[in-house]
Amino acid sequence: MRRPMTRVEGTPPEAHDEAAVVVPSPKLAPPPPASDVLERDRLLDVLDQATSGEVPSVTLLNAPAGSGKTVLLGSWFRRRARHHPGEHLVWVSLDANDNEVFPLWSSILRAVDHGVVPGPALARDASAHERVGAFVDACARLRRPVILVLDNAHELSAPDAVESVNLLLRYLPPGVRVVIATRFPPPLILPQLRLEGRLREITAPQLNFTEEETGKLLARKNLALSEADLDRIAERTEGWAAGLRFLTLALDSAPDTGGTIRSFTGDDRLLGEYLSGEIVGPQPAHIRDFLLSMSVCPEITDGLAARLTGQEHAGQILYTLTRTNTLVTRHGGAEVRYRCHPLLREHLRAELSRRHPRAYRRLHRLAAEWFTDSGDVLTALEHGVAAKDEELITRYIQRSGLQIVLKGHGTRLHKLLGALPEHLLARPQVALVAAIASLDDHDLVAADRYLGRIDNSAQPLRSGRLRALNAVAVLFRARYGGELNKALTALRATSAGDTGDVDLDLLALATRGTAALWLGDIPGATEDLERALRMATLERRDAVSLHCEIHLAGIACVQGDLAGLAVHTGAAFELARSHGWTETSRTAFLYTVLGLAAYQRLDQESARRFSALASRLLPEVVDPAVEMLTVTLGAAVEFGLAADPHAVVETLRSHRKRLAGESVAPWLVACTAPVEQRLALRVGEPTWAMDVMERHRHLLAPYAEHALLSSLVHLHRGRTGAARRRLRPVIERQTRTLVAHTLIESWLLEAVLADQAGEQNQAHAAVNHALDLAAPQQALRPFHDAGQDIRELLVRGAGRFGRTEEFASAVLQALPARPGAPVDPLTSRELELLTELPSMRTAEQIADSLYVSVNTVKTHLRGIYRKLGVNHRRDAVVAARRRGLL
């Protein structure tokens, strides 16, 4: 069928001379919408706002090919026509022929005159001013606002055509708005319009689909997409409309949605044809070669681009590429970096690898050299692997493999080394570094495979360095379950820690210190971890610094060292924040330590928050000790909130049975066993409480913690005498304690037992001992867990605790009051007076401070005494504290 045509205005139908220009009708209307177009209200509203106002304005949509400019403008054009019938909307799709002035203005004027009486015809040689004048006259005849859309304005380059459009933009009549869509800024007077405040701009980042819009677009396909799928789509396409379009086409015929999303790259056939035809193909040959060369790197600087391409003016070329919207973007602060859109880069890299395989490897070697000179050894190694240069790979691993892990990039290194050929992984140096990277990434299967190569090798490790490295790797592996003590002994038999190789010695110290901690050698662990921390700080091995800070914080928490805890957790947080590690498995144990500290000071909200963070970030493969502490904290904070506390304790018991075969330090059991026993007693399971004591007898028998567990069982059975006899060596310090709060709990239990025996002075003295020990640690938890009997002793002893009186008051404030018999509520004035009673001031002094008479004070006092059921001031203070009123 022949395409309908429109003649130039004022030309008689029968005239077919050389002045006639035929304008295709589709050129004067937006393309018809596709059936699956998503109307994006966000951008439609932006266009409405940009084309509103009294001042004649120009709106510029400036974005790369495939950004959805024409589709968006078409949707907006049709919506605008529906919602604003009083406006005259004009559309012109520009093309290369419009670089001739006569066809260009024939199209514009014909579009303006559509549906109205046309004006007089213009001669082919009419001046630019005459053409603009004709446009102004046409708009005036309409007597209504006009919006002119010029699509594909990047096609304009001829000076005469550009000059005529510039004249129009400079002298836009009132009531006329112009909307220009272009792939890159045409040579129009846009800077002048911007300076005058008459230019509204919509750029590529605004046109990109948001995550919500992407979800809506894909939902139309009735696809069941996971959050991971949507994240992968967003990462791969970055919201670029054409990328999403080609992805949906691929999904239309895909039996495996997830697999198609994972495999969708710039090498997709249909997308590749589009990129070649619309982005890469129109570029000059030297720019195409430039783009191919830079595709070997995800990001590139001027210097790197010059090294790869051999172009002296590489920086200028990169800048021009960003200005011409070739899907190359510029970002960064002090050092400017450039990057291709991921899909374009994948397309270019695939083309380079297929068409120029030698150049592909050569460029990767050049990149490796450049990144080595820049100090980025991991990226250099990645390029060495891509270049398939085995000697280069081996050299990088030997020199810098451990450094990469210790700086916190073990996961990237693990993934990279996993793709190496088997014969390379058979080299001991490569296998051992690969094992350590796997362990850093919590992949025990891969680590065991790499270490197995060493164990099964017919050749012994020849150098002392390799033997030390092997011992470190074996000890690292044993931390996740194995013969930790044996591995630690084997490491100490090597030179690990004193080889002179900074990274090997640093890893050895950190691993040895951690193993010593979990085996119960806290002094040895502290010495190694502090030494490792000093080295790591000096050498900027920040992943090791973080590890040491967190484990030293754990030691401080166990020892009740608040100052040390604050120093190490503060330093750990700063390190994690600066590297983006606050929400990673590296900080899981940090949150466990902080949660335990919060639990001890009765900060339930913080304890729950830190416990939830620790549980969420804890990797599947973890030190059994870290897991035990984290699970215990979780059970302790969940117990008071759970609908079924019994189930919480059952879960904790099951976890303990699962870890029964693991080697754990006595101090670790001393931290966790009392919690488990106390929870068992609270849900009415004395057998479980007895089991806790018996299960850990072999570890705790020489220590005070076992005596405390035993005393609690005796007390629960009503054997108070046996309980006190079992407790006596602890409070007399004849038995060593493993954790700081054990002695506090022991004195509190002694206070309860003494009070039950009618020994009130001894009970008060025992509470005083507990306060002396707890005050420096701000340890409120032992008092809370000791129950209402301790609260009663604190109430009775108020005013007699000497230097710990302030802390005793804080403890009393933190402990819940026992509900008493209903009493008449105190009035606000009585409550105000009640707060004065613990002081030593007289009734007259109180009256003066409250600005009332002495008789008024005495009247309120009688009311307080009557309501509290007492006869004396001191008894009123005791009763008020008992009820939680003070």
PDB file of N, CA, C and O in Angstrom, residues 112-136:
ATOM      1  N   VAL A 112       2.035  22.676  11.867  1.00  0.00           N
ATOM      2  CA  VAL A 112       1.339  23.729  12.611  1.00  0.00           C
ATOM      3  C   VAL A 112      -0.022  24.021  11.975  1.00  0.00           C
ATOM      4  O   VAL A 112      -1.025  24.234  12.659  1.00  0.00           O
ATOM      5  N   ASP A 113      -0.070  24.013  10.632  1.00  0.00           N
ATOM      6  CA  ASP A 113      -1.311  24.354   9.923  1.00  0.00           C
ATOM      7  C   ASP A 113      -2.294  23.191   9.843  1.00  0.00           C
ATOM      8  O   ASP A 113      -3.380  23.348   9.274  1.00  0.00           O
ATOM      9  N   HIS A 114      -1.940  22.065  10.394  1.00  0.00           N
ATOM     10  CA  HIS A 114      -2.818  20.892  10.293  1.00  0.00           C
ATOM     11  C   HIS A 114      -4.183  21.203  10.910  1.00  0.00           C
ATOM     12  O   HIS A 114      -4.287  21.599  12.068  1.00  0.00           O
ATOM     13  N   GLY A 115      -5.237  21.050  10.111  1.00  0.00           N
ATOM     14  CA  GLY A 115      -6.606  21.243  10.600  1.00  0.00           C
ATOM     15  C   GLY A 115      -7.078  22.672  10.535  1.00  0.00           C
ATOM     16  O   GLY A 115      -8.198  22.964  10.962  1.00  0.00           O
ATOM     17  N   VAL A 116      -6.283  23.594  10.023  1.00  0.00           N
ATOM     18  CA  VAL A 116      -6.700  24.996   9.915  1.00  0.00           C
ATOM     19  C   VAL A 116      -6.387  25.481   8.493  1.00  0.00           C
ATOM     20  O   VAL A 116      -5.705  24.797   7.715  1.00  0.00           O
ATOM     21  N   VAL A 117      -6.849  26.685   8.170  1.00  0.00           N
ATOM     22  CA  VAL A 117      -6.583  27.260   6.846  1.00  0.00           C
ATOM     23  C   VAL A 117      -5.094  27.607   6.745  1.00  0.00           C
ATOM     24  O   VAL A 117      -4.582  28.358   7.583  1.00  0.00           O
ATOM     25  N   PRO A 118      -4.365  27.032   5.783  1.00  0.00           N
ATOM     26  CA  PRO A 118      -2.930  27.313   5.706  1.00  0.00           C
ATOM     27  C   PRO A 118      -2.643  28.735   5.288  1.00  0.00           C
ATOM     28  O   PRO A 118      -3.463  29.409   4.644  1.00  0.00           O
ATOM     29  N   GLY A 119      -1.464  29.203   5.643  1.00  0.00           N
ATOM     30  CA  GLY A 119      -1.047  30.536   5.240  1.00  0.00           C
ATOM     31  C   GLY A 119      -0.466  30.506   3.842  1.00  0.00           C
ATOM     32  O   GLY A 119      -0.421  29.468   3.176  1.00  0.00           O
ATOM     33  N   PRO A 120       0.017  31.621   3.391  1.00  0.00           N
ATOM     34  CA  PRO A 120       0.601  31.689   2.040  1.00  0.00           C
ATOM     35  C   PRO A 120       1.866  30.843   1.952  1.00  0.00           C
ATOM     36  O   PRO A 120       2.599  30.677   2.922  1.00  0.00           O
ATOM     37  N   ALA A 121       2.088  30.292   0.747  1.00  0.00           N
ATOM     38  CA  ALA A 121       3.257  29.442   0.546  1.00  0.00           C
ATOM     39  C   ALA A 121       4.534  30.263   0.601  1.00  0.00           C
ATOM     40  O   ALA A 121       4.560  31.432   0.205  1.00  0.00           O
ATOM     41  N   LEU A 122       5.592  29.627   1.097  1.00  0.00           N
ATOM     42  CA  LEU A 122       6.903  30.265   1.146  1.00  0.00           C
ATOM     43  C   LEU A 122       7.725  29.822  -0.050  1.00  0.00           C
ATOM     44  O   LEU A 122       7.671  28.656  -0.469  1.00  0.00           O
ATOM     45  N   ALA A 123       8.523  30.721  -0.556  1.00  0.00           N
ATOM     46  CA  ALA A 123       9.423  30.368  -1.657  1.00  0.00           C
ATOM     47  C   ALA A 123      10.559  29.500  -1.125  1.00  0.00           C
ATOM     48  O   ALA A 123      10.916  29.561   0.050  1.00  0.00           O
ATOM     49  N   ARG A 124      11.109  28.695  -2.015  1.00  0.00           N
ATOM     50  CA  ARG A 124      12.196  27.812  -1.606  1.00  0.00           C
ATOM     51  C   ARG A 124      13.371  28.605  -1.061  1.00  0.00           C
ATOM     52  O   ARG A 124      14.077  28.134  -0.160  1.00  0.00           O
ATOM     53  N   ASP A 125      13.594  29.805  -1.589  1.00  0.00           N
ATOM     54  CA  ASP A 125      14.758  30.579  -1.157  1.00  0.00           C
ATOM     55  C   ASP A 125      14.410  31.595  -0.085  1.00  0.00           C
ATOM     56  O   ASP A 125      15.150  32.568   0.140  1.00  0.00           O
ATOM     57  N   ALA A 126      13.286  31.396   0.627  1.00  0.00           N
ATOM     58  CA  ALA A 126      12.908  32.315   1.700  1.00  0.00           C
ATOM     59  C   ALA A 126      13.997  32.328   2.774  1.00  0.00           C
ATOM     60  O   ALA A 126      14.668  31.327   3.033  1.00  0.00           O
ATOM     61  N   SER A 127      14.152  33.496   3.416  1.00  0.00           N
ATOM     62  CA  SER A 127      15.174  33.622   4.454  1.00  0.00           C
ATOM     63  C   SER A 127      14.705  32.956   5.750  1.00  0.00           C
ATOM     64  O   SER A 127      13.525  32.630   5.914  1.00  0.00           O
ATOM     65  N   ALA A 128      15.668  32.777   6.674  1.00  0.00           N
ATOM     66  CA  ALA A 128      15.327  32.176   7.973  1.00  0.00           C
ATOM     67  C   ALA A 128      14.313  33.034   8.711  1.00  0.00           C
ATOM     68  O   ALA A 128      13.381  32.520   9.342  1.00  0.00           O
ATOM     69  N   HIS A 129      14.461  34.357   8.633  1.00  0.00           N
ATOM     70  CA  HIS A 129      13.525  35.231   9.317  1.00  0.00           C
ATOM     71  C   HIS A 129      12.120  35.092   8.731  1.00  0.00           C
ATOM     72  O   HIS A 129      11.124  35.128   9.467  1.00  0.00           O
ATOM     73  N   GLU A 130      12.036  34.932   7.408  1.00  0.00           N
ATOM     74  CA  GLU A 130      10.728  34.756   6.780  1.00  0.00           C
ATOM     75  C   GLU A 130      10.078  33.446   7.253  1.00  0.00           C
ATOM     76  O   GLU A 130       8.866  33.387   7.494  1.00  0.00           O
ATOM     77  N   ARG A 131      10.865  32.408   7.371  1.00  0.00           N
ATOM     78  CA  ARG A 131      10.313  31.116   7.798  1.00  0.00           C
ATOM     79  C   ARG A 131       9.829  31.201   9.246  1.00  0.00           C
ATOM     80  O   ARG A 131       8.745  30.712   9.589  1.00  0.00           O
ATOM     81  N   VAL A 132      10.636  31.803  10.134  1.00  0.00           N
ATOM     82  CA  VAL A 132      10.209  31.969  11.522  1.00  0.00           C
ATOM     83  C   VAL A 132       8.976  32.859  11.580  1.00  0.00           C
ATOM     84  O   VAL A 132       8.034  32.620  12.345  1.00  0.00           O
ATOM     85  N   GLY A 133       8.951  33.908  10.748  1.00  0.00           N
ATOM     86  CA  GLY A 133       7.785  34.782  10.716  1.00  0.00           C
ATOM     87  C   GLY A 133       6.541  34.032  10.304  1.00  0.00           C
ATOM     88  O   GLY A 133       5.446  34.253  10.852  1.00  0.00           O
ATOM     89  N   ALA A 134       6.681  33.131   9.319  1.00  0.00           N
ATOM     90  CA  ALA A 134       5.533  32.330   8.899  1.00  0.00           C
ATOM     91  C   ALA A 134       5.043  31.443  10.047  1.00  0.00           C
ATOM     92  O   ALA A 134       3.834  31.252  10.243  1.00  0.00           O
ATOM     93  N   PHE A 135       6.006  30.902  10.812  1.00  0.00           N
ATOM     94  CA  PHE A 135       5.631  30.062  11.966  1.00  0.00           C
ATOM     95  C   PHE A 135       4.887  30.896  13.006  1.00  0.00           C
ATOM     96  O   PHE A 135       3.848  30.475  13.545  1.00  0.00           O
ATOM     97  N   VAL A 136       5.382  32.109  13.294  1.00  0.00           N
ATOM     98  CA  VAL A 136       4.738  32.984  14.288  1.00  0.00           C
ATOM     99  C   VAL A 136       3.336  33.356  13.822  1.00  0.00           C
ATOM    100  O   VAL A 136       2.375  33.336  14.600  1.00  0.00           O
TER     101      VAL A 136
END
